[in-house]
Coordinates of C-alpha atoms (C1' of nucleotides) in Angstrom, one line a residue:
Chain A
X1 CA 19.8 -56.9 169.5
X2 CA 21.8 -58.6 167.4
X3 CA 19.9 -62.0 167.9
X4 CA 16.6 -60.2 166.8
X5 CA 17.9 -59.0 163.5
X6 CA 19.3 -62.2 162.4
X7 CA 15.9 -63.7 163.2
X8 CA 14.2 -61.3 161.1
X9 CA 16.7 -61.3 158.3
X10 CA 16.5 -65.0 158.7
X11 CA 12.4 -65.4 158.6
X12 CA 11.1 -67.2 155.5
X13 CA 14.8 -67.3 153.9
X14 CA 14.6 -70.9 152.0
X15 CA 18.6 -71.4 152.2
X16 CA 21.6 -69.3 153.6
X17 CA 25.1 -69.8 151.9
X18 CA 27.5 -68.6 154.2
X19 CA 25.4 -67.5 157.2
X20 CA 28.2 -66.7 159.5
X21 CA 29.5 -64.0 157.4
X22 CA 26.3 -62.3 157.3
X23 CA 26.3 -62.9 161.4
X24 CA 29.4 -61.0 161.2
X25 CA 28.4 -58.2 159.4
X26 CA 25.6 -57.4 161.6
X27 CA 27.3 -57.6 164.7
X28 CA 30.1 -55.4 163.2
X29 CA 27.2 -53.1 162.2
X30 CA 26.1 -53.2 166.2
X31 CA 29.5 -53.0 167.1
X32 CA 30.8 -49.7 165.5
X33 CA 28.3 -48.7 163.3
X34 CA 30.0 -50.0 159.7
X35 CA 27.3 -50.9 157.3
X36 CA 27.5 -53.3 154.5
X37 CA 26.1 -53.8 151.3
X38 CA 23.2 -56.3 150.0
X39 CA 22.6 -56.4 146.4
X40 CA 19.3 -57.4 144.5
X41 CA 19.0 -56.9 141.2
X42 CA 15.8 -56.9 139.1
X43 CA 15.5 -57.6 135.5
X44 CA 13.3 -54.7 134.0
X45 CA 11.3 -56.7 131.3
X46 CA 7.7 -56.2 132.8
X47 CA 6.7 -52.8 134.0
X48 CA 4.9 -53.3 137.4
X49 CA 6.1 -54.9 140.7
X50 CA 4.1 -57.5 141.7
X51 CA 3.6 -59.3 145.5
X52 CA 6.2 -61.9 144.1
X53 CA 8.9 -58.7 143.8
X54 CA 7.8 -57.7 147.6
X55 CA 9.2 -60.7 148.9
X56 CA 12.7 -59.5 148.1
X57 CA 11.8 -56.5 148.7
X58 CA 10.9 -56.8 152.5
X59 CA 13.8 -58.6 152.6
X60 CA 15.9 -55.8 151.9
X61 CA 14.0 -53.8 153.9
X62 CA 15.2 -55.7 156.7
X63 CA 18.4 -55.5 156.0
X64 CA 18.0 -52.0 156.0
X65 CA 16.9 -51.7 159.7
X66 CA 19.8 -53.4 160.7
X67 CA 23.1 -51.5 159.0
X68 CA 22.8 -53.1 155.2
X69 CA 22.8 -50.6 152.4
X70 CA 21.0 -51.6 149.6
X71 CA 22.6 -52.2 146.4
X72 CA 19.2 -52.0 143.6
X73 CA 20.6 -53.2 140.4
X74 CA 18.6 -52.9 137.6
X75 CA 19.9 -55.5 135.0
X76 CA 19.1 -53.1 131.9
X77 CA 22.1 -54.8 130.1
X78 CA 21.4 -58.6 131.1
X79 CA 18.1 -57.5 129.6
X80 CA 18.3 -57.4 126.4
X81 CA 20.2 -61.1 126.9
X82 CA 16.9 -62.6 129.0
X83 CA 18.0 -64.9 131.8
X84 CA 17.0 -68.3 130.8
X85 CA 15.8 -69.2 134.5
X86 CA 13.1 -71.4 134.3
X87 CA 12.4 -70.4 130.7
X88 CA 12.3 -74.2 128.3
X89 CA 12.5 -71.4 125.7
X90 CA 14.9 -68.6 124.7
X91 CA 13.1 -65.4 125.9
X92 CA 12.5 -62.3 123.6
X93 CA 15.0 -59.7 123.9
X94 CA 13.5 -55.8 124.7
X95 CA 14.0 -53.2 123.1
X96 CA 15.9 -50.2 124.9
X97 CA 13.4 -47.8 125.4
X98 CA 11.5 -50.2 127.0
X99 CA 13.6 -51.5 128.9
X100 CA 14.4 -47.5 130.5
X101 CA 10.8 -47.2 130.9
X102 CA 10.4 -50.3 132.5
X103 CA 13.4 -49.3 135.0
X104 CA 11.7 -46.1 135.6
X105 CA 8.3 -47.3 136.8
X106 CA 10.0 -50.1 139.0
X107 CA 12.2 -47.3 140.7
X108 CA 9.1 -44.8 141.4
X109 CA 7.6 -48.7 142.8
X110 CA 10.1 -49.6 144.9
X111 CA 10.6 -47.2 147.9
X112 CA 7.0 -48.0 148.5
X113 CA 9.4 -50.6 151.0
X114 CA 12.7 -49.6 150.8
X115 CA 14.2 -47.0 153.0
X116 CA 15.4 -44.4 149.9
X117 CA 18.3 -43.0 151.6
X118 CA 19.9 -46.5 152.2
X119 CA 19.6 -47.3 149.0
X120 CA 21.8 -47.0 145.7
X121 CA 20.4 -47.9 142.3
X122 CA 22.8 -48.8 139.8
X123 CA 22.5 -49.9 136.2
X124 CA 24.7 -52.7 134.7
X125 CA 25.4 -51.6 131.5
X126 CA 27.3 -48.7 133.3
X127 CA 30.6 -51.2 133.4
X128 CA 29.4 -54.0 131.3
X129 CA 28.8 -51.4 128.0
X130 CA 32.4 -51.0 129.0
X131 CA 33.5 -54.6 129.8
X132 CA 34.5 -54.8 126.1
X133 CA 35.1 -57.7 123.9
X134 CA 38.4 -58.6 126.0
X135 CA 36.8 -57.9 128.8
X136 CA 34.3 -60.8 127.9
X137 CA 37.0 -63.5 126.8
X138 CA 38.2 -62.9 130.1
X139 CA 35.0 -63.3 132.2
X140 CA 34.3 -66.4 129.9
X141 CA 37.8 -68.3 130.6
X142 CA 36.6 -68.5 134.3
X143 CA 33.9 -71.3 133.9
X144 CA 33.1 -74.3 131.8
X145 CA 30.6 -75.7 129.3
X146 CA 30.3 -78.6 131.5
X147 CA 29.6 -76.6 134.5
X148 CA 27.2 -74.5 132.8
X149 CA 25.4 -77.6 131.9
X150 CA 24.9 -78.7 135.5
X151 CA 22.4 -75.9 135.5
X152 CA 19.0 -77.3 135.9
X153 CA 17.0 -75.3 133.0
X154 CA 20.4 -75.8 130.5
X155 CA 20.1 -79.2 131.2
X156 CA 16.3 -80.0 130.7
X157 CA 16.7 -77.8 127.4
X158 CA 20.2 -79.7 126.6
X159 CA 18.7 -83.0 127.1
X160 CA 14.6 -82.7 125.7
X161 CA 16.8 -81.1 122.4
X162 CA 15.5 -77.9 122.7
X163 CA 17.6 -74.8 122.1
X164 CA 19.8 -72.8 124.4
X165 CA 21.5 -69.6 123.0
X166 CA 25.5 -68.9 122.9
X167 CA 24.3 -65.6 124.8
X168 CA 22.3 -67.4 127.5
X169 CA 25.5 -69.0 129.0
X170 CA 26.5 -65.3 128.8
X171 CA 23.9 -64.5 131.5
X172 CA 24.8 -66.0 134.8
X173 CA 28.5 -64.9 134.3
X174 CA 27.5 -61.3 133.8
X175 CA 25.4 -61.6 136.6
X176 CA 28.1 -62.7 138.8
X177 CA 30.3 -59.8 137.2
X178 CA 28.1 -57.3 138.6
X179 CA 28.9 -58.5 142.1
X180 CA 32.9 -58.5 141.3
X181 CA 32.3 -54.8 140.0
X182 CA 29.6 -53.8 143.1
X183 CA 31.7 -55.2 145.6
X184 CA 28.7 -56.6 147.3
X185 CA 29.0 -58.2 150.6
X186 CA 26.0 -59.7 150.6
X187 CA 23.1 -60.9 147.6
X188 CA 19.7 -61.8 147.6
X189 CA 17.6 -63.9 145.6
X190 CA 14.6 -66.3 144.7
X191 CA 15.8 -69.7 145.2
X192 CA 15.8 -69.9 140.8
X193 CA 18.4 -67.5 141.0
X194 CA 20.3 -70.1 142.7
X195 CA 22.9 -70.3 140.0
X196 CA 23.4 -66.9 139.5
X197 CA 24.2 -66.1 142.6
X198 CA 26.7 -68.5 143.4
X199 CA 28.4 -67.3 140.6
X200 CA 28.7 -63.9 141.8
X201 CA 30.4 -65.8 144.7
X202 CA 32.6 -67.7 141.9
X203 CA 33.6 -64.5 140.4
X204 CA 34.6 -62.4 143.1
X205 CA 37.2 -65.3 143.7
X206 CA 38.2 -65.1 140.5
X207 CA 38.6 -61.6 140.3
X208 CA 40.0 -61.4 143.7
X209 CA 37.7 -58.9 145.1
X210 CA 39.2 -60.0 148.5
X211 CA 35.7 -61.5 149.6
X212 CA 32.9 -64.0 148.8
X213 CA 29.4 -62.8 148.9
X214 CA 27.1 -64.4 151.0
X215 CA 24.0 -65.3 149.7
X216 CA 20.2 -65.4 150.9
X217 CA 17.8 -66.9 149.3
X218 CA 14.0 -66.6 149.0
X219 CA 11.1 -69.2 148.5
X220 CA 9.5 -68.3 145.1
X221 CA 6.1 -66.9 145.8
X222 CA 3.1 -69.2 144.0
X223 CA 1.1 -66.9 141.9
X224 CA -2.8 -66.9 142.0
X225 CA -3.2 -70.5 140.7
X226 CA -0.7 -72.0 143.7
X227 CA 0.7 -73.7 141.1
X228 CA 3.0 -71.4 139.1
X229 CA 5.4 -68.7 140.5
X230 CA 3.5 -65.7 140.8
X231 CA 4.5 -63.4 136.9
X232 CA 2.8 -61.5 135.1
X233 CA 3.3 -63.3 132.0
X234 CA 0.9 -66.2 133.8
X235 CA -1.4 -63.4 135.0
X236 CA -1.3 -65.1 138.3
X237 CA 0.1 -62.0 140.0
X238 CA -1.3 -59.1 142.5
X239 CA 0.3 -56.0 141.3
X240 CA 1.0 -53.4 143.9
X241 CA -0.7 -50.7 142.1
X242 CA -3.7 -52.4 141.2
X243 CA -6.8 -50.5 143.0
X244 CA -7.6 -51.2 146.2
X245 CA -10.9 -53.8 145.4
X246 CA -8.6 -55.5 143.1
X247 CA -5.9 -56.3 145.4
X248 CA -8.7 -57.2 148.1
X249 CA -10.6 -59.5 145.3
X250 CA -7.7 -61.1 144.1
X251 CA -6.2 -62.3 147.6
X252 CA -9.3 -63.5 148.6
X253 CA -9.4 -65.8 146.0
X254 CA -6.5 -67.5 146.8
X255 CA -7.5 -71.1 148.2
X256 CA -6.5 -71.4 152.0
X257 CA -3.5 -73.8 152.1
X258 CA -1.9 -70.7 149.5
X259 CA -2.7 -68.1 152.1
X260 CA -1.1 -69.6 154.7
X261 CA 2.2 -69.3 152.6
X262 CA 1.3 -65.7 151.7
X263 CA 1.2 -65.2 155.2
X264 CA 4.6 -66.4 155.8
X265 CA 6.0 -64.8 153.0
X266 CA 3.9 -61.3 152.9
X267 CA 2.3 -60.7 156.2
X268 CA 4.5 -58.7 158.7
X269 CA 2.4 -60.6 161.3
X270 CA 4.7 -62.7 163.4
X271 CA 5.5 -66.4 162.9
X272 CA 3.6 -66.8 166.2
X273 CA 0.8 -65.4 165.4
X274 CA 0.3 -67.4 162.0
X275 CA 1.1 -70.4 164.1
X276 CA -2.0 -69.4 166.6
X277 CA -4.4 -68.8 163.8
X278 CA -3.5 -71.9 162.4
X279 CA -4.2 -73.8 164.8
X280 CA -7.3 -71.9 166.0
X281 CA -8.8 -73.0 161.9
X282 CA -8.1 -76.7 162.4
X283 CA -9.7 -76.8 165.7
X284 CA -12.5 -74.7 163.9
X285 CA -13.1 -72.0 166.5
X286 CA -11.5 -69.8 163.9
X287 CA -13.3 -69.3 160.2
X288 CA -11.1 -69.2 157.2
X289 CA -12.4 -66.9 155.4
X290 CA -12.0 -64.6 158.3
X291 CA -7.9 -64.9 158.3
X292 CA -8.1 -64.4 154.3
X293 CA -9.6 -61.4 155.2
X294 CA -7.6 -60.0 157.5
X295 CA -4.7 -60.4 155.1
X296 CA -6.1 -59.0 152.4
X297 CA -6.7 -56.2 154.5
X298 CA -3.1 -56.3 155.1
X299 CA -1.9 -56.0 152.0
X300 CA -4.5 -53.4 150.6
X301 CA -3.1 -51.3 154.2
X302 CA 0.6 -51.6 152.8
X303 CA 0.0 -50.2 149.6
X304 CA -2.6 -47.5 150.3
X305 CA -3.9 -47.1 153.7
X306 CA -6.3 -48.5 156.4
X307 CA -9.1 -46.3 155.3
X308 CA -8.9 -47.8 151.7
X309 CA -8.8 -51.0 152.9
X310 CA -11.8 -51.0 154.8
X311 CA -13.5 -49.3 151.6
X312 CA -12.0 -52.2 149.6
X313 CA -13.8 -54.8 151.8
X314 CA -17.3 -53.1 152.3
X315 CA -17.4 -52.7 148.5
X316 CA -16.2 -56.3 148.5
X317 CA -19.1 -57.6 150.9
X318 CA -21.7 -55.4 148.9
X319 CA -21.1 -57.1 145.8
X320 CA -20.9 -60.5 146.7
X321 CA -22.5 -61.0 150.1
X322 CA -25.6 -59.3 149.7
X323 CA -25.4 -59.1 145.5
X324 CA -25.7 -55.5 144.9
X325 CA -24.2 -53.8 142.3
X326 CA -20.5 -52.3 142.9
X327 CA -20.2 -48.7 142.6
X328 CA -18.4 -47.9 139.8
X329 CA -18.8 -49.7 136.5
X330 CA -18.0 -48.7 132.7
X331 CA -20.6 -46.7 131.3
X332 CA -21.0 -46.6 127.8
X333 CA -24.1 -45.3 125.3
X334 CA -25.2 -47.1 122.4
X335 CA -27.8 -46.3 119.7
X336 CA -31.5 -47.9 120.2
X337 CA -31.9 -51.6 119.0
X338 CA -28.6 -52.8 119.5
X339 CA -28.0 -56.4 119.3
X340 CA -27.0 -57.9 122.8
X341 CA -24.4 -59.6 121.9
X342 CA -23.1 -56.3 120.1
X343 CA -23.7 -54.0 123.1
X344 CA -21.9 -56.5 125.6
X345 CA -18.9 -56.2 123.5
X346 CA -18.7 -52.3 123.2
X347 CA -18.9 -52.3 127.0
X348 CA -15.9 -54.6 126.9
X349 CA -17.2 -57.4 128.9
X350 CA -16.9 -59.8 125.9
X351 CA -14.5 -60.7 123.7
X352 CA -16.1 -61.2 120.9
X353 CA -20.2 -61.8 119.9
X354 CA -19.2 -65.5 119.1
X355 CA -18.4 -65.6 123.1
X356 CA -21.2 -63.3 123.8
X357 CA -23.8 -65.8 122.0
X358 CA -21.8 -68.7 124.0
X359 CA -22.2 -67.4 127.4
X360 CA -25.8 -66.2 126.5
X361 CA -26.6 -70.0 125.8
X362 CA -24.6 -70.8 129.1
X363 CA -27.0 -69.2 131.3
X364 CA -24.1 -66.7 132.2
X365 CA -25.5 -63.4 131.3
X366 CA -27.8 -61.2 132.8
X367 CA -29.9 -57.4 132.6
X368 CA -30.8 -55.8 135.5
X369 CA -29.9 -59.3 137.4
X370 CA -32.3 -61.3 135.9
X371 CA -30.4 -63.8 133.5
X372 CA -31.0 -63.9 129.5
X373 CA -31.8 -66.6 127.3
X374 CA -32.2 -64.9 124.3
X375 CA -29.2 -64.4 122.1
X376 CA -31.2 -62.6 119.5
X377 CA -33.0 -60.0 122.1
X378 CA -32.2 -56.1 120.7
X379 CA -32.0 -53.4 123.1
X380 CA -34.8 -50.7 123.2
X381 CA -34.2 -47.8 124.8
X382 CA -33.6 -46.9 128.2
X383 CA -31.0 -47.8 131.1
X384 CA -29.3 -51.3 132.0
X385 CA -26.9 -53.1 134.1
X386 CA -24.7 -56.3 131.7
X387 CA -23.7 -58.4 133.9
X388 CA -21.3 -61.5 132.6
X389 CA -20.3 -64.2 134.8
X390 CA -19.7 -63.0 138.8
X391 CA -17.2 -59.9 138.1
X392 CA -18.0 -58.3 135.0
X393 CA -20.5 -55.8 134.9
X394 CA -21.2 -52.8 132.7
X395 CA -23.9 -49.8 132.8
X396 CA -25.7 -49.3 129.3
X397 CA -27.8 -46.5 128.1
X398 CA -29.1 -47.3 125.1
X399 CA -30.7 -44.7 123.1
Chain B
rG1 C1' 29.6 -78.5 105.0
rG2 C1' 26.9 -83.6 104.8
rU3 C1' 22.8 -87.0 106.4
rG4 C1' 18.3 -87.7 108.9
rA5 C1' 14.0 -85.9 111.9
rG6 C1' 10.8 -82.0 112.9
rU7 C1' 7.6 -76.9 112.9
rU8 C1' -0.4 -77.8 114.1
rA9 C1' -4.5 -73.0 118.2
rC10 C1' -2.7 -70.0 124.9
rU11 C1' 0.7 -74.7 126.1
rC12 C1' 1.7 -79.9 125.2
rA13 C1' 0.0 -83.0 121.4
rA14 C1' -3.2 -86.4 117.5
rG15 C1' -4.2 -85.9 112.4
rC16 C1' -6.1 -91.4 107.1
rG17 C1' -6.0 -86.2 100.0
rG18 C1' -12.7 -84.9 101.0
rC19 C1' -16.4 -87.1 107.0
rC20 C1' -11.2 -80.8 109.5
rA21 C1' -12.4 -74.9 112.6
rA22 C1' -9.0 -79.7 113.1
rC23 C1' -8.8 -86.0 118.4
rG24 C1' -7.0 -85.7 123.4
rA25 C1' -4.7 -83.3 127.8
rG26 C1' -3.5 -78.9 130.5
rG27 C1' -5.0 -73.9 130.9
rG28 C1' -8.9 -70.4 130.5
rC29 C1' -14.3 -69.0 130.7
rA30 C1' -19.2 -70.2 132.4
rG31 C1' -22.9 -73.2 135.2
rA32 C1' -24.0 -76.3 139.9
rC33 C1' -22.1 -76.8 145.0
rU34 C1' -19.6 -73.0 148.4
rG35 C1' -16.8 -68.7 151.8
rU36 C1' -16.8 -65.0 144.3
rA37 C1' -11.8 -70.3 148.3
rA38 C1' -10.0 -75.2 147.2
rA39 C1' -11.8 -80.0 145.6
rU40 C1' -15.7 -82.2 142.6
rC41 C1' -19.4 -82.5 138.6
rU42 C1' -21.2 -80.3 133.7
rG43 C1' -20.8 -77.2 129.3
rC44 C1' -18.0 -74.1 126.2
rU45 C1' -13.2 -72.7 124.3
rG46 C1' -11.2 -68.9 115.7
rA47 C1' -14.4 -64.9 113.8
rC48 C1' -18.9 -63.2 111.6
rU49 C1' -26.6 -60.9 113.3
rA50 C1' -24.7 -67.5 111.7
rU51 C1' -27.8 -74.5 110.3
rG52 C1' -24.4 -70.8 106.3
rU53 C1' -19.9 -67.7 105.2
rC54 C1' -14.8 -66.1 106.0
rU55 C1' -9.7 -66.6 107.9
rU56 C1' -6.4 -70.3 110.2
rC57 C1' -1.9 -76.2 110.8
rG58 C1' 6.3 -72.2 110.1
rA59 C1' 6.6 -68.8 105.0
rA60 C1' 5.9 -68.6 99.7
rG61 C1' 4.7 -71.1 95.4
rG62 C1' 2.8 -75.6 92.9
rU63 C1' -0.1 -80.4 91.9
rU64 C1' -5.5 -81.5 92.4
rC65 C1' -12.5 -80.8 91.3
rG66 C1' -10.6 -80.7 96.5
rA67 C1' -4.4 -79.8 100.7
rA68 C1' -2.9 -79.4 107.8
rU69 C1' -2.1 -84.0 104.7
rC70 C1' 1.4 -84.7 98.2
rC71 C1' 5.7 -81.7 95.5
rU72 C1' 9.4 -77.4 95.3
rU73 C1' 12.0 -73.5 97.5
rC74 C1' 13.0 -70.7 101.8
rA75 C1' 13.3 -69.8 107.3
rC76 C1' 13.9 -71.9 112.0
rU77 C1' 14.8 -76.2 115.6
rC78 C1' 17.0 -80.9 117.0
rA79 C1' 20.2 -85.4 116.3
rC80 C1' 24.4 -87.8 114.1
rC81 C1' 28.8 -87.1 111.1
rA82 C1' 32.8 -83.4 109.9

RNA sequence: GGUGAGUUACUCAAGCGGCCAACGAGGGCAGACUGUAAAUCUGCUGACUAUGUCUUCGAAGGUUCGAAUCCUUCACUCACCA
């Protein structure tokens, strides 16, 4: 029992400090029952949980089916710092509100995976509003410039003279803090957050909290592009309440060395099984496209249901297999006469009429699926279908 | 506080007082090929019913027939010195 839930806690972890203790703690947890606690914590500067987030998430989860309880932090204090991780920039601080409405969506997000009743959610400014000015000297007297500096981003900034911020070394120690304060016995992480979380381990030394955190850490999920971690910022992401078709759309369009890593980080399918299909694709008695699908189904299944996700991928096949329309497009109606380029922008599907003309001369539009040549042509009246590249499509009545 | 260097579009980056809506690369979009995949090749990439007009090179002023380019002030960044 105990050997099965290390290997799941274990699956797709990219390094393990301290993996005895965490060995411990589940056997305890077999033993007698005592749980422990894992803490995650989230930064609430976008809105929406993306596939990257569910990562960490599933992690948790797992942690969950085997005696952890689940410490959520939401970093609405380290917010309004920004964590410089992987940022050659200092990032824009929020504003309050937005950072509470940001923490709110997240939360309604996130038992989508996690097991509620095993789970706390805390906020950091709860003790570092109250950490005070002393308070802060203190924390600070723990570490050193120099040591800070070994921090890969501080140091690419330090050295290509770009500018780091007084408040950005601030960042990692308050994010250790939160672990002396929590108590945590465990904490989880992308492998960027490397730093950070030793720190927490660094910290509750310090502090003598009478134990070190282990820490887990996860690969950083590639975003769309299979280049770039997966943010919204890049718009490389999949969020997890984007509809159904988009979700489906988007994961097929992943190129097939990135799906077999969003198998192995996302899919619940077992390492086994990947391993098979793998192999079946190289010999070639297995089509690619096949397995993409399957996973896409997957993930559409996770977030909705089975029923949707079979919806998702008939839709899918209709509008790019056998080129029909989908079935649900903006409508809009416009007066009689209306410039093309004029009507494809107030259905949205352009930018501007400057792009409109350009795409026009690039072969890339089309009415009623026949494609347009004419960037001059004016609308009389009646019904049409704009279509603009592959995926952009809008119904028109003009008149 | 002093001295010097810098700030150009989504990002990096070139830019001689007129030939600058601004080289090039990446990204993005579109076309061909495909499995709406990747890779590859090609075109486009400020706005405007448009061979022209308008707004853009950190901000504000100035010099000039004409400024991304020269001058002044301000803001920000970096380096060295204190």
């Amino acid at each position: 029992m105990v050997e099965k839930a290390l290997e799941e806690i274990s699956r797709g972890t990219a390094e393990v400090i301290d993996m005895e203790r965490i060995e411990n703690l589940v056997s305890k947890y077999y033993d007698d029952g005592s749980t422990y606690t894992v803490k995650a914590g989230f930064d609430p500067t976008g809105a929406d949980l993306h596939l990257g987030h569910t990562v960490l998430l599933q992690k948790l989860r797992a942690f969950q089916n085997h005696g952890g309880r689940v410490q959520l932090l939401i970093g609405d204090f380290t917010a309004t710092i920004g964590d410089p991780t992987g940022k050659s920039e200092t990032r824009k601080i929020l504003d309050n509100d937005t950072i509470m409405a940001n923490a709110k969506t997240y939360q309604e997000q996130v038992f989508n995976i996690l097991d509620d009743s095993k789970t706390e959610v805390v906020f950091n400014s709860t003790w570092l509003n109250e950490l005070g000015a002393a308070g802060m000297v203190a924390l600070a007297t723990t570490f050193n410039v120099a040591r800070m500096l070994e921090r890969d981003d501080f140091d690419k900034r330090f050295k290509g003279g770009q500018s780091i911020s007084i408040s950005e070394f601030l960042y990692p120690l308050l994010q250790g803090y939160d672990s002396v304060e929590l108590k945590s016995d465990i904490e989880i992480g992308g492998t960027d957050q490397k730093f950070n979380l030793l720190m927490g381990r660094h910290l509750q030394r310090a502090y003598n909290v009478g134990k070190e955190q282990a820490v887990l850490m996860m690969p950083i999920l590639e975003g769309l592009d299979g280049v770039q971690k997966m943010s919204k910022s890049l718009n490389n992401y999949i969020g997890i309440t984007e509809e159904p078709k988009e979700i489906y759309a988007k994961t097929l369009s992943v190129s097939d060395e990135l799906m077999w890593r969003y198998y192995e980080l996302l899919s619940e399918k077992s390492l086994e099984e990947i391993t098979t299909m793998k192999e079946d694709v190289e010999k070639g008695t297995l089509h690619p496209k096949i397995v993409k699908e399957n996973l896409a189904l997957e993930l559409v299944t996770r977030f909705y249901n089975e029923e949707l996700a079979t919806l998702a991928k008939e839709e899918f096949d209709n509008v790019f297999k056998s080129n029909q329309l989908p079935s649900d497009m903006t409508e809009i109606e416009v007066e009689e006469g209306i410039w093309i380029c004029k009507a494809l922008v107030d259905a949205g599907i352009e930018p501007s009429t400057s792009q409109a003309r350009r795409d026009i001369k690039q072969n890339a539009v089309s009415i009623d699926q026949e494609k347009i040549s004419d960037d001059t042509l004016n609308l009389a009246a009646g019904e049409y279908i704009l279509q603009v590249g592959k995926r952009k499509f809008a119904k028109v009545k003009v008149g």
